[in-house]
Short mmCIF file of C-alpha atoms and ligand atoms in Angstrom, two decimals:
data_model
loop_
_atom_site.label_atom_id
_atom_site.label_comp_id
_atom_site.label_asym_id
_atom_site.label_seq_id
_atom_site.Cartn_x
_atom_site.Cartn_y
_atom_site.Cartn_z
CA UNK A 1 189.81 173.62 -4.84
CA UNK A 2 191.99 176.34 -3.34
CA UNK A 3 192.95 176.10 0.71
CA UNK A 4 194.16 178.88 1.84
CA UNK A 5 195.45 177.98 5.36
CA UNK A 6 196.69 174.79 6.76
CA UNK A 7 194.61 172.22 7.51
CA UNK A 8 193.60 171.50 11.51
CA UNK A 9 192.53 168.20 12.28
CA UNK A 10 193.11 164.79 13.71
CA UNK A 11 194.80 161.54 12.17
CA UNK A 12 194.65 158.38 13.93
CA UNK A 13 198.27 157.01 13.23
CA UNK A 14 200.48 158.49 16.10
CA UNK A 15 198.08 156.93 19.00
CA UNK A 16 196.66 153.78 17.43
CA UNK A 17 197.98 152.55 14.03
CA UNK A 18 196.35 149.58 13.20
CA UNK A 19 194.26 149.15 16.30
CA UNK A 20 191.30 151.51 14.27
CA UNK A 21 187.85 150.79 14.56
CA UNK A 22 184.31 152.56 13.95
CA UNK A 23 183.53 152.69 17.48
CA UNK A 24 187.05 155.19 17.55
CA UNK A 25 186.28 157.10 15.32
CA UNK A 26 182.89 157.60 16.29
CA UNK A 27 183.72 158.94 19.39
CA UNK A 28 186.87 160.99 17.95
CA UNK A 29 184.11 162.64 16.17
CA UNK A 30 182.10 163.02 19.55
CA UNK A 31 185.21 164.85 21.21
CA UNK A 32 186.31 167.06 18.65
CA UNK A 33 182.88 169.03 19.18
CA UNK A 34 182.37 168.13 22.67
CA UNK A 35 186.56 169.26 23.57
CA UNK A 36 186.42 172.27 21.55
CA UNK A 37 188.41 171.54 19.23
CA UNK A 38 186.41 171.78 16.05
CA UNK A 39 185.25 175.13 17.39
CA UNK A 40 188.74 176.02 17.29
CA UNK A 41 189.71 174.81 14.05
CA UNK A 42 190.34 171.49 13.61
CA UNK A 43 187.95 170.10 11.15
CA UNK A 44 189.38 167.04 9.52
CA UNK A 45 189.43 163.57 11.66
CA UNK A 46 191.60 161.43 9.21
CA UNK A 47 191.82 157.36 9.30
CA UNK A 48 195.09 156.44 8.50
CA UNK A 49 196.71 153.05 7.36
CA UNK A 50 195.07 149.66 8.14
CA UNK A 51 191.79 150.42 6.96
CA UNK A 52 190.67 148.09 4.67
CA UNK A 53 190.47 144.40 3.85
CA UNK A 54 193.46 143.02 2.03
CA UNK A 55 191.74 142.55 -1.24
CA UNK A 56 190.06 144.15 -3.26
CA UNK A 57 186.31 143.28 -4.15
CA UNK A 58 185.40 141.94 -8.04
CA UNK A 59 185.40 145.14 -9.03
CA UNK A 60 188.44 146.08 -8.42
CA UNK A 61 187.49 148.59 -5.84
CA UNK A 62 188.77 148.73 -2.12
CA UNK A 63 186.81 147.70 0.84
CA UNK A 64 186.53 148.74 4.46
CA UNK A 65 187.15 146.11 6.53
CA UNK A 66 183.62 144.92 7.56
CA UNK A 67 185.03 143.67 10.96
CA UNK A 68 186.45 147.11 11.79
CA UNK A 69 183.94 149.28 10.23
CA UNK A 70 180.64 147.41 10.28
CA UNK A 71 179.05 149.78 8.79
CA UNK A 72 180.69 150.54 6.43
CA UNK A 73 182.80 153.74 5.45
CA UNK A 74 179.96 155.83 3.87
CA UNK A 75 178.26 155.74 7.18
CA UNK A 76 180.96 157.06 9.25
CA UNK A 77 181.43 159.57 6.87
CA UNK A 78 177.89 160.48 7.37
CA UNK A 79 178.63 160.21 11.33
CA UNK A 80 181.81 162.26 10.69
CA UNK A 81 179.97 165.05 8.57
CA UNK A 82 176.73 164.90 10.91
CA UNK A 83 179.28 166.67 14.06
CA UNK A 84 179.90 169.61 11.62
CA UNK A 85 183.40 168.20 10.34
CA UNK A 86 185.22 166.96 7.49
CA UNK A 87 186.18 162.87 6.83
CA UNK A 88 189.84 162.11 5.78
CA UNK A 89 191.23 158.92 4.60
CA UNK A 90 194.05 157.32 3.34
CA UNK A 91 195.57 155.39 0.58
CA UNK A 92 199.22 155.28 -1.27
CA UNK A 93 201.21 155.27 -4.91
CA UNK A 94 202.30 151.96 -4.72
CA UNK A 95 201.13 148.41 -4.89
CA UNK A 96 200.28 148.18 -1.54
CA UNK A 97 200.29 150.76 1.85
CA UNK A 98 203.11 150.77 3.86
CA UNK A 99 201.12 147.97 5.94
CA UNK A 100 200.88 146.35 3.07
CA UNK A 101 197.31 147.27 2.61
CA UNK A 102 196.10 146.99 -0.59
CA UNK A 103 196.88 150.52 -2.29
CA UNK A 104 195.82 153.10 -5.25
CA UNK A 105 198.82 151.76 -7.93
CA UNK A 106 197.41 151.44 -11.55
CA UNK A 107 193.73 151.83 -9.41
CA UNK A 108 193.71 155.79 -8.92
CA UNK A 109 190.71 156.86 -10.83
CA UNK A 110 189.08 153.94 -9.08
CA UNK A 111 189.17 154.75 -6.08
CA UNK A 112 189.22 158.42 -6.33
CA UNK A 113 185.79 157.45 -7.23
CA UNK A 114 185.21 155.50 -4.39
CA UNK A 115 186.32 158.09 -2.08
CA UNK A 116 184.19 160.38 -3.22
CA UNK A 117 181.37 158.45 -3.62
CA UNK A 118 181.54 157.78 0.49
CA UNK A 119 182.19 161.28 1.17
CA UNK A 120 185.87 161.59 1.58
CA UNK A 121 187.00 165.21 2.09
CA UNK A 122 190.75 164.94 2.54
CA UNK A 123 192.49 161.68 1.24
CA UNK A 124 196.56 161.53 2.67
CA UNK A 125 198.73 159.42 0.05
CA UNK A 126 201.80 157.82 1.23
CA UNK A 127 204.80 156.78 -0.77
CA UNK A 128 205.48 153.15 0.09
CA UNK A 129 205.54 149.88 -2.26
CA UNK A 130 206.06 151.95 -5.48
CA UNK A 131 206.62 149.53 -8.22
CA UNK A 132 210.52 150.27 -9.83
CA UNK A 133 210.60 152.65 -12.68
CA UNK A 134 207.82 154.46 -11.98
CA UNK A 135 208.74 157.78 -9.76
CA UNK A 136 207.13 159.76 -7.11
CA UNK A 137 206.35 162.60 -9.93
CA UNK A 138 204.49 160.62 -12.10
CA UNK A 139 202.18 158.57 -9.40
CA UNK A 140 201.51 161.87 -7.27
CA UNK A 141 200.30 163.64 -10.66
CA UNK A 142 198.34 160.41 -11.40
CA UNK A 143 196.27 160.59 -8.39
CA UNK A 144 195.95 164.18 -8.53
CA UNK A 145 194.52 163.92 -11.70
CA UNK A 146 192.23 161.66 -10.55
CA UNK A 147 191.21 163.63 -7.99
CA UNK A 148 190.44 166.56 -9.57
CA UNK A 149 187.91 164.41 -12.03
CA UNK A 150 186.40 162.63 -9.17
CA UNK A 151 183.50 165.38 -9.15
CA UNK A 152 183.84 166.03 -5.36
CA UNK A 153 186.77 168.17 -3.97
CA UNK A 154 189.20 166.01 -2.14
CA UNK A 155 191.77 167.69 -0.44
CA UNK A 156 195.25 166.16 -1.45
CA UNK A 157 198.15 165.73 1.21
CA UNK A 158 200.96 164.00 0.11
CA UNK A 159 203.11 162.05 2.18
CA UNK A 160 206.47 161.35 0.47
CA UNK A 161 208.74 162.22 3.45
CA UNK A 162 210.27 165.22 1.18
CA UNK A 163 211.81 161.89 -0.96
CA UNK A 164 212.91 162.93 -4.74
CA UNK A 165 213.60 166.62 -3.81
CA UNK A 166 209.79 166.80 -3.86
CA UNK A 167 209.81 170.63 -2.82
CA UNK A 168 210.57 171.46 -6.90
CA UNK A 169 207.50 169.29 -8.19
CA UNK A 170 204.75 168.95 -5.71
CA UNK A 171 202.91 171.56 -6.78
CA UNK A 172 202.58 170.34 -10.30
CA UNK A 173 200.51 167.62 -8.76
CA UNK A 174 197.62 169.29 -7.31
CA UNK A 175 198.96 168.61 -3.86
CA UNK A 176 197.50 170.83 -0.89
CA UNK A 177 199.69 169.93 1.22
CA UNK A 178 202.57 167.77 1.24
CA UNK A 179 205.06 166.08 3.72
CA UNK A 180 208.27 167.64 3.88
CA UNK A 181 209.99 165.83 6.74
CA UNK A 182 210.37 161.93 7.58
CA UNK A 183 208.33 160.63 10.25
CA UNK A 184 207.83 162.18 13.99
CA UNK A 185 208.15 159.92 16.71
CA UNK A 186 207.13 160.88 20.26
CA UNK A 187 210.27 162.53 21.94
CA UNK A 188 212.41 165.60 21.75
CA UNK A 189 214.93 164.36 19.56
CA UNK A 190 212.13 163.82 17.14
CA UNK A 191 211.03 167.03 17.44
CA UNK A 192 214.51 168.79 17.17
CA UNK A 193 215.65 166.46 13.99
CA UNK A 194 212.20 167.40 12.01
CA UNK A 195 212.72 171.19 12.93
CA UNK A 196 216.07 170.70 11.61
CA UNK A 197 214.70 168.92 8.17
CA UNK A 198 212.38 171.81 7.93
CA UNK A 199 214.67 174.76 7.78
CA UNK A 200 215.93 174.35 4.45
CA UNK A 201 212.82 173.71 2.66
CA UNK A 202 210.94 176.98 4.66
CA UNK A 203 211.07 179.02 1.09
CA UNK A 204 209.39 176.49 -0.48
CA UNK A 205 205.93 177.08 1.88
CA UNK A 206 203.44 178.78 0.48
CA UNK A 207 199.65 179.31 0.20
CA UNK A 208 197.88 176.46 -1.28
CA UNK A 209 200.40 174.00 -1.08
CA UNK A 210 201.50 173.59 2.90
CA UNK A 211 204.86 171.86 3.66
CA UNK A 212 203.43 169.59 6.22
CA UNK A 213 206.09 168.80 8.92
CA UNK A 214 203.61 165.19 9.84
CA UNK A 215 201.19 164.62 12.71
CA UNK A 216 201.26 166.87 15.99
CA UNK A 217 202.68 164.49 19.10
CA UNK A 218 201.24 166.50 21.81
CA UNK A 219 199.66 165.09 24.62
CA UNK A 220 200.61 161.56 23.91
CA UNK A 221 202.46 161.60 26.89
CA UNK A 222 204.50 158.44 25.19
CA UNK A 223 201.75 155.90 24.61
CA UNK A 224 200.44 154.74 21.59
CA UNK A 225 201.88 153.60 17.89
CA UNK A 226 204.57 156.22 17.55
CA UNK A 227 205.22 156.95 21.61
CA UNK A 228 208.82 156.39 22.21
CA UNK A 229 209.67 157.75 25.47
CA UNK A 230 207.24 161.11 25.04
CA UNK A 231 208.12 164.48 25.76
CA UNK A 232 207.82 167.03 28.68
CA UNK A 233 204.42 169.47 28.64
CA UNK A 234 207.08 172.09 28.11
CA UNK A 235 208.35 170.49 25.15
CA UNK A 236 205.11 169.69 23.64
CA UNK A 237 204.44 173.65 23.96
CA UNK A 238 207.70 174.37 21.92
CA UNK A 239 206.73 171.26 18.98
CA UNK A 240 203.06 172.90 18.58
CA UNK A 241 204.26 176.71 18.62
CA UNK A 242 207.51 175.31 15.73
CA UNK A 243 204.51 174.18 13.70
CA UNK A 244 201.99 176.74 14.03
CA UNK A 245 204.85 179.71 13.55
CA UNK A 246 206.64 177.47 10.56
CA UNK A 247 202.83 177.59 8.82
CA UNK A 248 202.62 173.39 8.80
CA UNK A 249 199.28 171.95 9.38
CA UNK A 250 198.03 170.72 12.04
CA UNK A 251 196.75 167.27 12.62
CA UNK A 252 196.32 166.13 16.10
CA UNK A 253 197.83 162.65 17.06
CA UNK A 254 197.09 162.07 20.68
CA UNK A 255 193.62 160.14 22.13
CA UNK A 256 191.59 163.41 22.14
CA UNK A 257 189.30 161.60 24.56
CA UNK A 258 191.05 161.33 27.15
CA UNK A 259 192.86 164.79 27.22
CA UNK A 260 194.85 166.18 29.93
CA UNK A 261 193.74 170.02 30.83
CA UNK A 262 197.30 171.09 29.79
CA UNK A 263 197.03 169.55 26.02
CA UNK A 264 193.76 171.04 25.48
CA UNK A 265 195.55 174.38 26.60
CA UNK A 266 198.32 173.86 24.37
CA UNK A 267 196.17 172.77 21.16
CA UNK A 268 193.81 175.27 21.98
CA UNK A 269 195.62 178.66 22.77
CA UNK A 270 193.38 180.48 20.24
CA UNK A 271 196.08 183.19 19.76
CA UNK A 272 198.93 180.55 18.60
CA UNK A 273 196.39 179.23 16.41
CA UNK A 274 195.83 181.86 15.14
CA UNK A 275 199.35 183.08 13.61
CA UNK A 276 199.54 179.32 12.17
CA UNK A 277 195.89 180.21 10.65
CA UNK A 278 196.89 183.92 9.52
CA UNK A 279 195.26 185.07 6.08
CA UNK A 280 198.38 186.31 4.61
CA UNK A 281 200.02 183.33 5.56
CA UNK A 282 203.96 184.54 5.05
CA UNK A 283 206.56 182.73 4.89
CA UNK A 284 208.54 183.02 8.26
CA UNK A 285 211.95 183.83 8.53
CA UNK A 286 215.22 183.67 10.93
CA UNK A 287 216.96 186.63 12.42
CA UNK A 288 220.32 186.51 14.33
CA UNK A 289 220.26 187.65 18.13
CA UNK A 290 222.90 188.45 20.38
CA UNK A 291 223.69 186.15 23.45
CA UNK A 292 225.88 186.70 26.74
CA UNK A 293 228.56 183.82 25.41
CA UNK A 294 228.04 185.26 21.73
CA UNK A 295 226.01 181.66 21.15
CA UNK A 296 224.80 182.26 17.84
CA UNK A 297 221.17 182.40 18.21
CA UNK A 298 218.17 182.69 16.10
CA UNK A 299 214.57 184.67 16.39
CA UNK A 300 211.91 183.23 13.75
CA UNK A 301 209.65 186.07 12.67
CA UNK A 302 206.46 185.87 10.84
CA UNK A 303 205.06 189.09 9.23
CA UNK A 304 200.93 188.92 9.45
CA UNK A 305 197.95 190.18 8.20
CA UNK A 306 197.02 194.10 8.62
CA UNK A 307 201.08 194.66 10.09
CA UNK A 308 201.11 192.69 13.56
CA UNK A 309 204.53 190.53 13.75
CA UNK A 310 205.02 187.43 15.35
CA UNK A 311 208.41 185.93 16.97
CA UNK A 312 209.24 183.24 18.11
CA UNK A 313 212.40 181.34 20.25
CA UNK A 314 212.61 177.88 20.86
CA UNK A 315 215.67 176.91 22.56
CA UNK A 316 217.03 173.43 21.86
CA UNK A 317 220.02 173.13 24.07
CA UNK A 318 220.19 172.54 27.73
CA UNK A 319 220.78 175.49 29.10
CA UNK A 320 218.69 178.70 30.15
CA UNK A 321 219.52 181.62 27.26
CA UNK A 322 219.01 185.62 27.24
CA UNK A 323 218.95 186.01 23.52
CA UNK A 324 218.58 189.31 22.83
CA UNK A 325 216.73 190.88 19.21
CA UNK A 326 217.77 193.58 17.69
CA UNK A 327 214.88 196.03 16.36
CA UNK A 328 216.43 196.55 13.10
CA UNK A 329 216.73 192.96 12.59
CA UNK A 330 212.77 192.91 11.46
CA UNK A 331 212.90 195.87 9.70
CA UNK A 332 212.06 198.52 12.99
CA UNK A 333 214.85 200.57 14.74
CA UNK A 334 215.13 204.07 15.97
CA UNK A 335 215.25 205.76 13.02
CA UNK A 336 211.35 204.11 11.69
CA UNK A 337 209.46 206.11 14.59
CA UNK A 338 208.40 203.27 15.35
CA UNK A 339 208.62 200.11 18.52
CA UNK A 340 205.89 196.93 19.22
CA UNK A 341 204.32 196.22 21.87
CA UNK A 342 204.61 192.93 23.15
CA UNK A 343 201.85 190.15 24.03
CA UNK A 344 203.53 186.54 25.60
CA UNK A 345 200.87 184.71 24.10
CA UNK A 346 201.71 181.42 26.51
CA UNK A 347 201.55 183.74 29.73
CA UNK A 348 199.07 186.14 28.23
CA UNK A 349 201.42 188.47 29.63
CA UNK A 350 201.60 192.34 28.23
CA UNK A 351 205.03 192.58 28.18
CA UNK A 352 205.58 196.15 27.59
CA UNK A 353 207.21 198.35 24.39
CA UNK A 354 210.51 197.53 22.89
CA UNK A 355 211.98 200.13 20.80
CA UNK A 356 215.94 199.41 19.90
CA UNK A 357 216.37 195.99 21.88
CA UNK A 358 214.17 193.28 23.42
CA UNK A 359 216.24 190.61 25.57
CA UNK A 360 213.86 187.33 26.43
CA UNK A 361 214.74 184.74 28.49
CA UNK A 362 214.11 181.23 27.30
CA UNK A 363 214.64 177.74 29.33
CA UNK A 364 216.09 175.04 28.10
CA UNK A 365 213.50 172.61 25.55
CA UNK A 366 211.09 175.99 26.20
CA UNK A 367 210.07 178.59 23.52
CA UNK A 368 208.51 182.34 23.85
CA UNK A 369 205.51 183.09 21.53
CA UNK A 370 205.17 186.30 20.96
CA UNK A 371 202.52 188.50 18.94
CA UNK A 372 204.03 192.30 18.65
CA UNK A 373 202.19 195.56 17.16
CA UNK A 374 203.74 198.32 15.74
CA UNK A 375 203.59 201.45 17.27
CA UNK A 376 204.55 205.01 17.71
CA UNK A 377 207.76 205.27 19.49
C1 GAL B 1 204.18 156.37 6.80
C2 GAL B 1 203.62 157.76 7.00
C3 GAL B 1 202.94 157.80 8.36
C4 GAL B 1 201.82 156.77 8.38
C5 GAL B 1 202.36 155.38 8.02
C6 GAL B 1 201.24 154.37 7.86
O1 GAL B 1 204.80 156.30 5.57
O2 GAL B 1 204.66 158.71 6.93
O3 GAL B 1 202.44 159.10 8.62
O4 GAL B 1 200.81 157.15 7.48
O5 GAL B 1 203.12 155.42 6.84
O6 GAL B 1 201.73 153.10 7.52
#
């Protein structure tokens, strides 16, 4: 199984942890067609931790809890599948799930096998309770293994929290995706820190194998299993653009049924989604701009499909900036002929051509999107 852009969807963790239930994810299901959303994209709704019952059955195999999911999981993967999306689930490497859940240790082909035989489509595996002497390597490749021979394709996202230096070995395991920061909580600082966590492992992106910078926090608005203190709607703009421009995917982490207009307008800006969805899927990069105090100051640039460029500037500090890009800083300039038109794609704003300078201005905790074509100066 190849994926060849990051994965949109929905996880239930951020918003209600253990508090999961059939009748939630029923109607998840229900709003992600009814919203929009999985006409825009998102097609996984993922059940996190908490899941299951804390023993396993004779067998050997793991059970849905029968008083949260009456009827059992193969039905609401058929439920899940009947709205036209895809049914993610959970497990981990160790003994038991970070909620001490029973969990896929020494069980992997197992329950690969049970996954699959209820229609699983996307199985997250966390790193938690891992028995001493057996590393992260090993158990990741295990259950890759297993899922690869489990004769349905499972997408595999990997949640170590970038532990072991995982960049250099994930993709032995068969990973599509795999957590490169720790966890995101709902607030700025969160935001900022796992920006920060990403920048050094951006090289290490690449088609097939997503570095996954966790669950999207927008719209939470602070309540729910990770909501400590939530953000601003202007800050929730600048988290979703980071992640769609830095090429993570996207899993949704708010109550999408009870959505404020301005979430859905943030998760659902089509033309952001679209540069986090881009074919060519390139890695995105860092320029330096200029500043009135000399503030050294950085425009992320994406190159995409068929020559279009996107930038980006997200501005972290607490004060209003004019940071101004240099055309020969992604690869234009007077001498190329050439300049790009510009298209604010929060504003929808045309914003003109630029050919030796653009200057932007950029409030604080706010960001400029920006989708540019090349053309004749
Ligand atoms: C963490 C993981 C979270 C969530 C949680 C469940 O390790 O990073 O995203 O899955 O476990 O207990």
């Amino acid at each position: 199984m190849i994926v060849k852009t990051p994965p949109l969807g929905w996880n239930s963790w951020n918003t209600f942890g253990p508090n999961i239930n059939e009748q939630l994810i029923r109607e998840t299901a229900d709003a992600m067609v009814e919203t929009g959303l999985r006409d825009a994209g998102y097609e996984y709704l993922v059940i996190d931790d908490c899941w299951s019952l804390r023993e396993r059955n004779e067998k050997g195999e793991l059970v849905a809890d029968p008083a949260k999911f009456p009827s059992g999981m193969k039905a609401v993967a058929d439920y899940v599948h009947s709205k036209g999306l895809k049914f993610g689930m959970y497990s981990c490497d160790g003994t038991m799930t970070c909620a001490r859940y029973p969990s896929s240790f020494d069980h992997e082909f197992i329950d690969a096998k049970t996954f699959a035989e209820w229609g699983v489509d996307f199985l997250k595996y966390d790193n938690c309770n891992r028995p001493l002497n057996y590393s992260g390597r090993l158990l990741y490749k295990r259950m890759g293994l297993a899922l690869a021979n489990c004769g349905r394709d499972i997408l595999f996202s990997a949640c170590n929290w970038g532990a072991e230096e995982s960049q250099n070995w994930i993709k032995e395991t068969g990973a599509h995706m795999w957590r490169s920061t720790g966890d995101i909580v709902d607030n700025w600082d969160s935001i900022k820190n796992l920006t920060e966590q990403q920048m050094r492992l951006l090289a290490t992106n690449g088609q097939g194998c997503f570095n996954d910078m966790d669950m999207l926090v927008v719209g939470m608005g602070g309540k729910g299993n990770v909501g400590f203190g939530g953000c601003t709607v202007e800050e929730y703009r600048t988290h979703f653009s980071i992640w769609a421009l830095f090429g993570s995917p996207l899993m949704i982490g708010c109550d999408i049924r009870n959505m404020s207009q301005e979430t859905k307008e943030i998760l659902m800006n089509k033309e952001v989604l679209a540069i986090n969805q881009d074919p060519a899927y390139r890695q995105v990069f860092a320029v330096p701009t200029i500043t009135e105090d000399l503030i050294a100051w950085k425009a992320w640039v994406r190159y995409l499909e068929g020559g279009d460029i996107a930038i980006g500037f997200f501005n972290f500090g607490e004060n209003p900036v004019n940071p101004c890009l240099a055309m020969t800083e992604i690869g234009l300039g007077r001498v190329s002929g050439k300049a790009i038109q510009v298209r604010d794609l929060w504003t929808g704003e045309d914003l003109g051509v630029y050919r030796d300078h653009m200057e932007v201005r950029v409030e604080p905790h706010a960001c400029r999107m920006m989708r540019c074509k090349v053309v004749d100066a």
